[in-house]
Tab-separated table of C-alpha atoms in Angstrom:
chain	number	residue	atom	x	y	z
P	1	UNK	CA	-27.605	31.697	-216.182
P	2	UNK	CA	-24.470	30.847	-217.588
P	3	UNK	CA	-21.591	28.762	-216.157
P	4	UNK	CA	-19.548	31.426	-214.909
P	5	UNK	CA	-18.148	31.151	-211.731
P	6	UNK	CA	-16.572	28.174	-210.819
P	7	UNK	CA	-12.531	28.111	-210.876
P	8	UNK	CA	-10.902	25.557	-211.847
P	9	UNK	CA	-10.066	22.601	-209.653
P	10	UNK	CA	-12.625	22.876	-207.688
P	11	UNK	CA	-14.980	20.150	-208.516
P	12	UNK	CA	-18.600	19.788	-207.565
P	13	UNK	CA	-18.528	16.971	-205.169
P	14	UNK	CA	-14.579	16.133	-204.383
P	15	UNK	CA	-15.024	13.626	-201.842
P	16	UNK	CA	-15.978	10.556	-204.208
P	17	UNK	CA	-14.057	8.606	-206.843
P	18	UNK	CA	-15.461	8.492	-210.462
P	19	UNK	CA	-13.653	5.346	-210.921
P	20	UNK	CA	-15.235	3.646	-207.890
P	21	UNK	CA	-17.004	0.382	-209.450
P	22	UNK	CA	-18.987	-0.931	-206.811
P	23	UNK	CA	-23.020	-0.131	-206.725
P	24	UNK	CA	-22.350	1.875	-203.961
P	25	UNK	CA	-20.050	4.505	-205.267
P	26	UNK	CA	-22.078	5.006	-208.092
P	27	UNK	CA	-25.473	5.277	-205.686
P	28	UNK	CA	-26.436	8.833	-206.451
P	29	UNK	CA	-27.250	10.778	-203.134
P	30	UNK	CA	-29.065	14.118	-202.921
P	31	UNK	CA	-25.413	16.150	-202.810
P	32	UNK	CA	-25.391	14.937	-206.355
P	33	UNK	CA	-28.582	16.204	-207.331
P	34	UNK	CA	-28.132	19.924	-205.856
P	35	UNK	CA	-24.392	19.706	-208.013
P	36	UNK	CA	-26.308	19.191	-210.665
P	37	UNK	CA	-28.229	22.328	-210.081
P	38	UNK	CA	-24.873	24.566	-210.330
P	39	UNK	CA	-25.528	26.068	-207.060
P	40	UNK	CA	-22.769	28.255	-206.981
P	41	UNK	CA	-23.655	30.013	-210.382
P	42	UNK	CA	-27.235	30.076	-208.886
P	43	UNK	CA	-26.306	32.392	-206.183
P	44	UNK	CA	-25.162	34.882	-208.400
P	45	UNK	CA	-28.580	34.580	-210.366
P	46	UNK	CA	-30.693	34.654	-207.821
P	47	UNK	CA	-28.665	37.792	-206.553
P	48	UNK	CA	-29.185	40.090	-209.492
P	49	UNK	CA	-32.987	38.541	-209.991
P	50	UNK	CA	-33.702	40.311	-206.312
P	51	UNK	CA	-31.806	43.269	-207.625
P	52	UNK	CA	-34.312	43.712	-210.336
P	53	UNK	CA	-37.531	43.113	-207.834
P	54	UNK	CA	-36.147	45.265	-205.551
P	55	UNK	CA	-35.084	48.245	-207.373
P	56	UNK	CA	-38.557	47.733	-209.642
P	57	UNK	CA	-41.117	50.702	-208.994
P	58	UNK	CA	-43.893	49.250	-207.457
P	59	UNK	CA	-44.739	46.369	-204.602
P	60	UNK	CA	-44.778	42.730	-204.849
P	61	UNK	CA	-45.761	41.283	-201.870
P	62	UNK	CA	-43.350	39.679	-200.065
P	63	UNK	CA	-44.785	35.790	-201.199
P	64	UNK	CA	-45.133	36.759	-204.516
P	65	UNK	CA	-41.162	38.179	-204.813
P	66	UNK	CA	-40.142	35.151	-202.648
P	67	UNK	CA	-41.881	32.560	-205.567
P	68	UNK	CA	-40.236	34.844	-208.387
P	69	UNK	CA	-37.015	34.790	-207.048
P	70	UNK	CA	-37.247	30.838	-206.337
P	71	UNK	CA	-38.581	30.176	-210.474
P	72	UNK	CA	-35.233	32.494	-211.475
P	73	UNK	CA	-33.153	29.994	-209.244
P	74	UNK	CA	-35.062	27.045	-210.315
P	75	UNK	CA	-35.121	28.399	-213.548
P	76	UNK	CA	-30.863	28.964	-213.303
P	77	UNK	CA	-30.804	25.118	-211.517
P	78	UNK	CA	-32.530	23.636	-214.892
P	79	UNK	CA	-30.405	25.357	-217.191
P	80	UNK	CA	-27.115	23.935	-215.221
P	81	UNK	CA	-28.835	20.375	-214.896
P	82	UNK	CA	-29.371	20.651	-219.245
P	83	UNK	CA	-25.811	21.728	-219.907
P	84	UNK	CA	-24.275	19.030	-217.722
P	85	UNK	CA	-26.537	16.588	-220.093
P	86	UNK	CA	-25.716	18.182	-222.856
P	87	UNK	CA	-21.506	18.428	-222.131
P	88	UNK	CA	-21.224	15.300	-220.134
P	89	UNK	CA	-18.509	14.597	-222.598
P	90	UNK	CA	-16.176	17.339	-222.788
P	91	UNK	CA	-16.934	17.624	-218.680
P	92	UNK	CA	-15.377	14.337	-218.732
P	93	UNK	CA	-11.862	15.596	-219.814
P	94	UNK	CA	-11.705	18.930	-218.063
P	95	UNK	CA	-10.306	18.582	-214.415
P	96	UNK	CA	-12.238	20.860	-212.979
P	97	UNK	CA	-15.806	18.804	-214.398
P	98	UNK	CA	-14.270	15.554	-214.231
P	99	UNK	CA	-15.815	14.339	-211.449
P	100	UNK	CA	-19.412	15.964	-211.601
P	101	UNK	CA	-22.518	13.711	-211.029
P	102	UNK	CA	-23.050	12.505	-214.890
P	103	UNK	CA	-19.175	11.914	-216.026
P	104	UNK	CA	-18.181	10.694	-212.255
P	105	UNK	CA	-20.853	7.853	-212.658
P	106	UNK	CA	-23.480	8.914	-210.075
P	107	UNK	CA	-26.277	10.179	-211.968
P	108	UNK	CA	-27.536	8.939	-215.413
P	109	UNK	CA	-27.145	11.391	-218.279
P	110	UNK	CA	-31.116	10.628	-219.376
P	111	UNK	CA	-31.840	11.227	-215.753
P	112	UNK	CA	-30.108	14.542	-215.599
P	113	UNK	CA	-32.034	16.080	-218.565
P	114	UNK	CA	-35.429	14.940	-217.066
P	115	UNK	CA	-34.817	16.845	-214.049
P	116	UNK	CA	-33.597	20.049	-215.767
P	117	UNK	CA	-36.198	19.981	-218.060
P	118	UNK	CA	-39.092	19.230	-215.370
P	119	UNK	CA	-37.669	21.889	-213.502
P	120	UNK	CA	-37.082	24.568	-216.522
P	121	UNK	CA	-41.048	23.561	-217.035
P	122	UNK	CA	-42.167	23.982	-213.933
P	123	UNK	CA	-40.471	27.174	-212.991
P	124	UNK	CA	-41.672	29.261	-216.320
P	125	UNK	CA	-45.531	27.788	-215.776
P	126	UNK	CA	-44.921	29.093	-212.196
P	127	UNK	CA	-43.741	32.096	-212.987
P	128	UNK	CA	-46.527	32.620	-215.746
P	129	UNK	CA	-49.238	31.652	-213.623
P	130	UNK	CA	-48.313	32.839	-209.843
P	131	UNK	CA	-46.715	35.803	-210.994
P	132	UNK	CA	-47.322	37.605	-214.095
P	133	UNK	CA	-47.229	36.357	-218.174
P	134	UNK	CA	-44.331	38.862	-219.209
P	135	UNK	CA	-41.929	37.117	-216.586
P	136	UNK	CA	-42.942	33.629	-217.699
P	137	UNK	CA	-42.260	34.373	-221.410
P	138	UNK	CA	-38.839	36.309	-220.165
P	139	UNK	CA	-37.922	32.890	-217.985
P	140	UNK	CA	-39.211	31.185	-220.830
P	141	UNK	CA	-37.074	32.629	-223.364
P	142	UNK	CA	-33.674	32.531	-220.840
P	143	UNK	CA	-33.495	29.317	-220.425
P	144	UNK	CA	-34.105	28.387	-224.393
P	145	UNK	CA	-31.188	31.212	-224.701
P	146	UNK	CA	-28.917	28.883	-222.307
P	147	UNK	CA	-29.580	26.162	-223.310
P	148	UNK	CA	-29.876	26.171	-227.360
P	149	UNK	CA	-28.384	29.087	-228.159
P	150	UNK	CA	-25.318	28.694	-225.476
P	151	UNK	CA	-24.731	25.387	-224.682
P	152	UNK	CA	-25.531	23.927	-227.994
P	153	UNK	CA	-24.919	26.228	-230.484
P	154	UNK	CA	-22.369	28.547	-230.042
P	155	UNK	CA	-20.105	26.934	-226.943
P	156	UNK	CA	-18.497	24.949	-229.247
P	157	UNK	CA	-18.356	26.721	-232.038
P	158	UNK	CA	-17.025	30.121	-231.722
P	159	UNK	CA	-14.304	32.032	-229.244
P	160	UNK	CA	-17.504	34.318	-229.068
P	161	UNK	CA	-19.409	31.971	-227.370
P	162	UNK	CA	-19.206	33.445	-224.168
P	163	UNK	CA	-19.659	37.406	-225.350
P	164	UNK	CA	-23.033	36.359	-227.081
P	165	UNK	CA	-23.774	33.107	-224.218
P	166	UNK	CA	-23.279	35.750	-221.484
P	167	UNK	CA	-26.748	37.091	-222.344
P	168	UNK	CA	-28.607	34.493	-220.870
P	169	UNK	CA	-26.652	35.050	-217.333
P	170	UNK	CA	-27.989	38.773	-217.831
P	171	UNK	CA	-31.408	38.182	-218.177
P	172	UNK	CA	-32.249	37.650	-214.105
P	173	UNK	CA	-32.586	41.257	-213.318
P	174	UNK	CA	-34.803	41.898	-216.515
P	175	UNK	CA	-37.147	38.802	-214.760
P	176	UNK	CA	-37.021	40.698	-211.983
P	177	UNK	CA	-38.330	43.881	-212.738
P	178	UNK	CA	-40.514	42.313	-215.015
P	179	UNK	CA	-42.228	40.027	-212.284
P	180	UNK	CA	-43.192	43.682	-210.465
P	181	UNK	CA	-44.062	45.624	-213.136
P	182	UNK	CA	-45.429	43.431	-215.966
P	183	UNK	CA	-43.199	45.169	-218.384
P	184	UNK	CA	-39.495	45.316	-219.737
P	185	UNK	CA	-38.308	48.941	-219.448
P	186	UNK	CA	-35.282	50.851	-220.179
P	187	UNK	CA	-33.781	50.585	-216.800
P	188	UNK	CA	-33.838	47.126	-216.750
P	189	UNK	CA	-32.083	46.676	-220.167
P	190	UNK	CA	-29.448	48.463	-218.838
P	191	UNK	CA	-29.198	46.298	-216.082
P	192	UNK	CA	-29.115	43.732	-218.725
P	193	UNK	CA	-26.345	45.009	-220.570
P	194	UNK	CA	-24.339	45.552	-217.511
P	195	UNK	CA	-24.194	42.226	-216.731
P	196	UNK	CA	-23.842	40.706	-220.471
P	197	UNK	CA	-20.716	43.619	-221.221
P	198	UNK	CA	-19.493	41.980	-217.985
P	199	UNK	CA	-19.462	38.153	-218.488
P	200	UNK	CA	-16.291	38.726	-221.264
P	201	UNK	CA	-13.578	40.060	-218.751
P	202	UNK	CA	-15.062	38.031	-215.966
P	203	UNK	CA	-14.825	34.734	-218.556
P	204	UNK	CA	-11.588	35.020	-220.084
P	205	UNK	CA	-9.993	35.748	-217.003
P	206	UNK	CA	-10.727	32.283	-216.194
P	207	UNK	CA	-10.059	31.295	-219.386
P	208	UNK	CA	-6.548	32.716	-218.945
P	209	UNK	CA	-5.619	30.159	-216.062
P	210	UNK	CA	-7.862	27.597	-217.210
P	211	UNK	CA	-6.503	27.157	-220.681
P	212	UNK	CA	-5.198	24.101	-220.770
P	213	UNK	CA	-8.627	22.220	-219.869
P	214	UNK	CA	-10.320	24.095	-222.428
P	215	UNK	CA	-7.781	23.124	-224.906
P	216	UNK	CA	-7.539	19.367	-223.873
P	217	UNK	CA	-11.530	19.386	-223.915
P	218	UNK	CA	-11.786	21.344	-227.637
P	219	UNK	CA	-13.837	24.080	-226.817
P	220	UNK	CA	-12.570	27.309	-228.879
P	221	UNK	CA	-12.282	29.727	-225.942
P	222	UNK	CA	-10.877	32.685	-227.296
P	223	UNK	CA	-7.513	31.831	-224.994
P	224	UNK	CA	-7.231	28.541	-227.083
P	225	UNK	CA	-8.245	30.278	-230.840
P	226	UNK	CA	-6.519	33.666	-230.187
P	227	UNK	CA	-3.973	33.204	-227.664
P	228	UNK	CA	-3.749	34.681	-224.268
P	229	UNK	CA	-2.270	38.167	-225.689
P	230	UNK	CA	-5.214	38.889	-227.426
P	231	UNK	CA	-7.568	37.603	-224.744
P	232	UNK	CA	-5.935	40.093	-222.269
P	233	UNK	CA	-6.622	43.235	-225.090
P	234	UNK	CA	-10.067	42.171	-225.490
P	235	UNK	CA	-10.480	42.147	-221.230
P	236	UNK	CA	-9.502	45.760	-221.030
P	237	UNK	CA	-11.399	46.535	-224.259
P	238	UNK	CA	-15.080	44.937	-222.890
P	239	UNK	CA	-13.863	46.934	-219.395
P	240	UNK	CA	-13.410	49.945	-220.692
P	241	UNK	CA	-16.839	49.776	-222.320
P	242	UNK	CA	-17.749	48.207	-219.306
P	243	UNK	CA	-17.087	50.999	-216.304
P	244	UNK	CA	-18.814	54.085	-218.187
P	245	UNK	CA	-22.086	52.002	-218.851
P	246	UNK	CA	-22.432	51.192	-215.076
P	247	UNK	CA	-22.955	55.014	-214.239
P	248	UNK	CA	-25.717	55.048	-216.987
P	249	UNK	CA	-28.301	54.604	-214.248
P	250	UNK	CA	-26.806	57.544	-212.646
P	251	UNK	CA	-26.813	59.411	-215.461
P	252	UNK	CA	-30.613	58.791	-216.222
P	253	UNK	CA	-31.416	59.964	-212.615
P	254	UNK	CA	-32.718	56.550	-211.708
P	255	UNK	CA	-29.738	56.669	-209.192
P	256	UNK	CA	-28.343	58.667	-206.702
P	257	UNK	CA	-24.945	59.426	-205.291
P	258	UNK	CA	-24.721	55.732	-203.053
P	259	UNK	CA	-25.100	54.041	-206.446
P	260	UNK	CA	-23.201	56.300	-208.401
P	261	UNK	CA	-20.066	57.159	-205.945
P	262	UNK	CA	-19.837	53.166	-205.575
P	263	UNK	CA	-19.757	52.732	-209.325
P	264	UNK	CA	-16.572	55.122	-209.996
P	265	UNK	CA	-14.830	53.077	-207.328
P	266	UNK	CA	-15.463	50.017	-208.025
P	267	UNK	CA	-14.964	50.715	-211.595
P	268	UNK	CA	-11.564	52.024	-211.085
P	269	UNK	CA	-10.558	49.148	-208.985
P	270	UNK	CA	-11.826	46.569	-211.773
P	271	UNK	CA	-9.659	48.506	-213.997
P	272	UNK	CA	-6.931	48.293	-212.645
P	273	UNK	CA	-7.405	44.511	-212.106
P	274	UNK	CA	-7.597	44.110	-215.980
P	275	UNK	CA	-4.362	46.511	-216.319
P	276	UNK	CA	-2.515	44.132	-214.346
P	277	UNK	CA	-4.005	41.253	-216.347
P	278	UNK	CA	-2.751	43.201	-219.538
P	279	UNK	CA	0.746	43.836	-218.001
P	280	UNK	CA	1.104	40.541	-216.874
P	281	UNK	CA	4.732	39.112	-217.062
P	282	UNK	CA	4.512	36.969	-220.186
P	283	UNK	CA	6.641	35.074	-222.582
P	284	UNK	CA	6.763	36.212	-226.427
P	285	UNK	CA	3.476	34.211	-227.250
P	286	UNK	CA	1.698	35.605	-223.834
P	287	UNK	CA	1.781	32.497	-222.141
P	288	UNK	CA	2.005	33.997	-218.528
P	289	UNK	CA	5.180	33.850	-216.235
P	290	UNK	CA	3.376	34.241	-212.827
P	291	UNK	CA	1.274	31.828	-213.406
P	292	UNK	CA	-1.791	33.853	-214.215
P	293	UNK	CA	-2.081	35.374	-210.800
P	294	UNK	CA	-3.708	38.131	-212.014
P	295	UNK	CA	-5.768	36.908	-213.804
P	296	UNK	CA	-7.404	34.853	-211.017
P	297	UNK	CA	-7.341	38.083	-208.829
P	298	UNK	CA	-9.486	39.868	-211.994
P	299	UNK	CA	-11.737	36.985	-211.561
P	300	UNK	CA	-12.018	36.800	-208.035
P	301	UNK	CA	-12.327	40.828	-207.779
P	302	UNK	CA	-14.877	40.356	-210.906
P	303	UNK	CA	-17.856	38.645	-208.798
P	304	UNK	CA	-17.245	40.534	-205.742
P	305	UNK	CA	-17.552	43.840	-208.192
P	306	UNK	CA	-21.249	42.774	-210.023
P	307	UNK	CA	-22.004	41.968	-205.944
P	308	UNK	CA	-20.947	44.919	-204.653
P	309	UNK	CA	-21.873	47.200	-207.624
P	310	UNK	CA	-25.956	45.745	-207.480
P	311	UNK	CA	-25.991	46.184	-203.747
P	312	UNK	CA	-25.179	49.885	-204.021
P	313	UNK	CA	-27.583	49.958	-206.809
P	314	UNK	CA	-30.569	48.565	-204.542
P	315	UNK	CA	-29.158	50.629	-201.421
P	316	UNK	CA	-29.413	53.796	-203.384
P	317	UNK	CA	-33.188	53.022	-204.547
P	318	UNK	CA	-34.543	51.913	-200.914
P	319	UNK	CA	-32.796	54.538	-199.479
P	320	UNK	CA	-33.884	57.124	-201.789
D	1	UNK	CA	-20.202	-19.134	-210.040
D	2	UNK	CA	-19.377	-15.538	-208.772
D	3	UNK	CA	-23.056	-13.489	-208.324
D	4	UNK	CA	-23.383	-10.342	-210.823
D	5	UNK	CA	-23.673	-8.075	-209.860
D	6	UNK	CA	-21.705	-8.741	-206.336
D	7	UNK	CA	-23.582	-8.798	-203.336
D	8	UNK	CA	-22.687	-5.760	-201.187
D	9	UNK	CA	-21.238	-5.727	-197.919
D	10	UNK	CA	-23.013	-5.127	-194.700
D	11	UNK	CA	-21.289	-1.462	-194.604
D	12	UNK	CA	-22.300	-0.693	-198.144
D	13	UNK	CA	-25.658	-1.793	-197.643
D	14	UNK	CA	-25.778	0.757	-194.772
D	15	UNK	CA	-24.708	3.250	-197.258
D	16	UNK	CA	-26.892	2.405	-200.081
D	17	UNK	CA	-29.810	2.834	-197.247
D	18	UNK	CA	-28.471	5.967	-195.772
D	19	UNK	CA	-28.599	7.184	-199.663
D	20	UNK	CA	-32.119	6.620	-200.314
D	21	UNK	CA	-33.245	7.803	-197.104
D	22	UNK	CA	-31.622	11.204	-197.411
D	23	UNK	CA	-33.166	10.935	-200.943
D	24	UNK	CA	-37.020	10.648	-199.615
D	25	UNK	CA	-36.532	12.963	-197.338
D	26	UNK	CA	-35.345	15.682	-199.602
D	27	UNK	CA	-38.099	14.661	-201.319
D	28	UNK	CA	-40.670	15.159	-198.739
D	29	UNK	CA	-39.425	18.415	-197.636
D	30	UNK	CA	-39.528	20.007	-201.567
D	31	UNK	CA	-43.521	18.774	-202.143
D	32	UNK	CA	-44.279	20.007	-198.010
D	33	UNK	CA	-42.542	23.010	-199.288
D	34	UNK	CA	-44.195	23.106	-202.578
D	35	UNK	CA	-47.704	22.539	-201.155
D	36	UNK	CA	-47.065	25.705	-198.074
D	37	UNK	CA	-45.879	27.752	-200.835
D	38	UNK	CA	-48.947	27.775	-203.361
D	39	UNK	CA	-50.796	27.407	-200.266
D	40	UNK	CA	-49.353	31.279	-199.342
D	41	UNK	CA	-49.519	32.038	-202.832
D	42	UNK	CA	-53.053	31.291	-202.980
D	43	UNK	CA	-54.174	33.196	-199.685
D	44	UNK	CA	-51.829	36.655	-200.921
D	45	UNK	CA	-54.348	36.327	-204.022
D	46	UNK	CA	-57.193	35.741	-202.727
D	47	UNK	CA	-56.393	39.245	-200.689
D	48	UNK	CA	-55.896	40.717	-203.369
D	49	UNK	CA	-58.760	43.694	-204.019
């Protein structure tokens, strides 16, 4: 549930000035509400939270997968509506935050954390109660991952923040499985550590073009600590580890050859995104001379991949 | 003396309604949703052997 995949310059809600005055332009509306929800990291969420009901052994009926799948996004929505509380400041001085609901002037910043933490309650008692107990506690413990452990321990204090933050964004699928089986298994974990050995590259690639913001808003991405040279070794590093542990599924049988054929390719192709990230043309301290285009084509390529490569993965199990 | 805060204009008035209405609607629409939902929820369990 972490706040992955939004490029920079793209605010929430572009169509409104944060220094408008008047009552009017500071009138919240519900498009301010829903930004405030991160619906664009929700989809992603939500996506790998079906992946783990669907490729679950077992049946949920189709209400009962519906509600679990709505507490992960509600779940996902609270966590985004906390951290925007919680780093209304630094959103404030990053251009690509400057102009969400809290630092733009629309929403209040008390208001904000009651409605993610209504929602964060609601969802996990929803998911405990409609669903099963080992989901709730799951939910339960993402969202205090996100939110204390993330947002307001580590984000600003450590270039890691995003290696050991990524974990809550890999929990869905584990929530998942878990609302259909009761249990946490093995396959699920590896789901898990799929999607928290992917967050890195996915991150810093970002990172790589977004640099400046982070910099200007003092939180130590590893771009701004260690320098973009270093932050393009440490992308191909976490992808090399990265491509071999998708085809563990395969390996364990839990897969077949849909899963595991679209896992060598796709892998390959995300390599060589990262390559090109790595070869980059780049001045002697690594600051890029293309402008970090491929960086933002390893990011692009990056969401598309987890997409494609958790499709295949719930293909391969309904088909086989 | 000027009024504080200012009094809004006919057009911003509009908009400050316009706001609030799209507000109670969403609203409506999540507890209506809210309500059919458990309601579902509630008949799947009771089905339940």
């Amino acid at each position: 549930m972490s706040d992955l995949t939004l490029p920079p310059n793209e605010s929430d809600r572009g169509e409104q000035s944060p220094l408008s005055s008047h009552a009017v332009a500071t009138e919240d509306d519900v498009r301010d509400w829903i930004a405030l929800l991160k619906p664009r990291v929700m989809s992603l969420v939500v996506f790998t939270g079906l992946i783990g009901v669907l490729v679950a052994p077992g049946h949920l009926h189709p209400v009962l997968a519906f509600t679990a799948v709505l507490c992960i996004a509600v779940a996902a929505g609270a966590c985004g509506a906390i951290n925007m509380w919680y780093d209304r400041d630094i959103d404030a001085v990053m251009r690509r935050t400057a102009n969400r609901p809290i630092p733009g002037g629309r929403i209040e910043a008390g208001g904000a954390l009651g409605f993610g933490i209504v929602l964060a309650a609601g969802s996990v008692l929803v998911m405990g109660l409609m669903i099963n107990l080992v989901a709730g506690a799951v939910l339960a413990l993402s969202i205090g991952f996100y939110v204390f452990i993330y947002t307001m321990w580590l984000k600003r204090r450590t270039p890691q923040n995003i290696v050991i933050g990524g974990a809550a964004g890999a929990f869905p699928p584990v929530i998942g499985w878990a609302a259909v089986t009761g249990s946490v298994d093995l396959i699920p974990l590896i789901l898990f550590a799929i999607v928290f050995i992917w967050t890195p590259p996915h991150f810093w690639s970002l990172a790589l073009w977004a640099n400046d913001d982070y910099r200007r808003a003092g939180v130590p991405m590893l771009p701004v600590v260690a320098g973009a040279k270093e932050t393009r070794k440490q992308i191909v590093l976490y992808s090399l580890v990265l491509v071999p542990l998708t085809l563990v599924p395969w390996y364990l049988g839990f897969s077949h050859t849909i899963y595991g054929v679209s896992a060598v390719v796709l892998g390959l192709g995300f390599l060589a995104c990262v390559w090109r990230v790595f070869t980059d043309k780049q001045d002697p301290t690594g600051v890029s001379l293309t402008n970090d285009a491929p960086a933002r084509a390893a990011f692009k390529y990056s969401i598309l991949y987890l997409f494609v490569l958790f499709a295949a993965l719930a293909v391969d199990r309904l088909m086989g | 003396m000027p009024e504080f805060p200012p009094r809004p204009t006919e057009t911003e008035a509009d908009a400050l309604r316009r706001r609030r209405r799209g507000r109670n609607l969403a609203l409506i629409l999540t507890l209506v949703g809210l309500a059919v939902l458990f309601y579902a929820i509630t008949v799947v369990k009771m089905m339940k052997p």
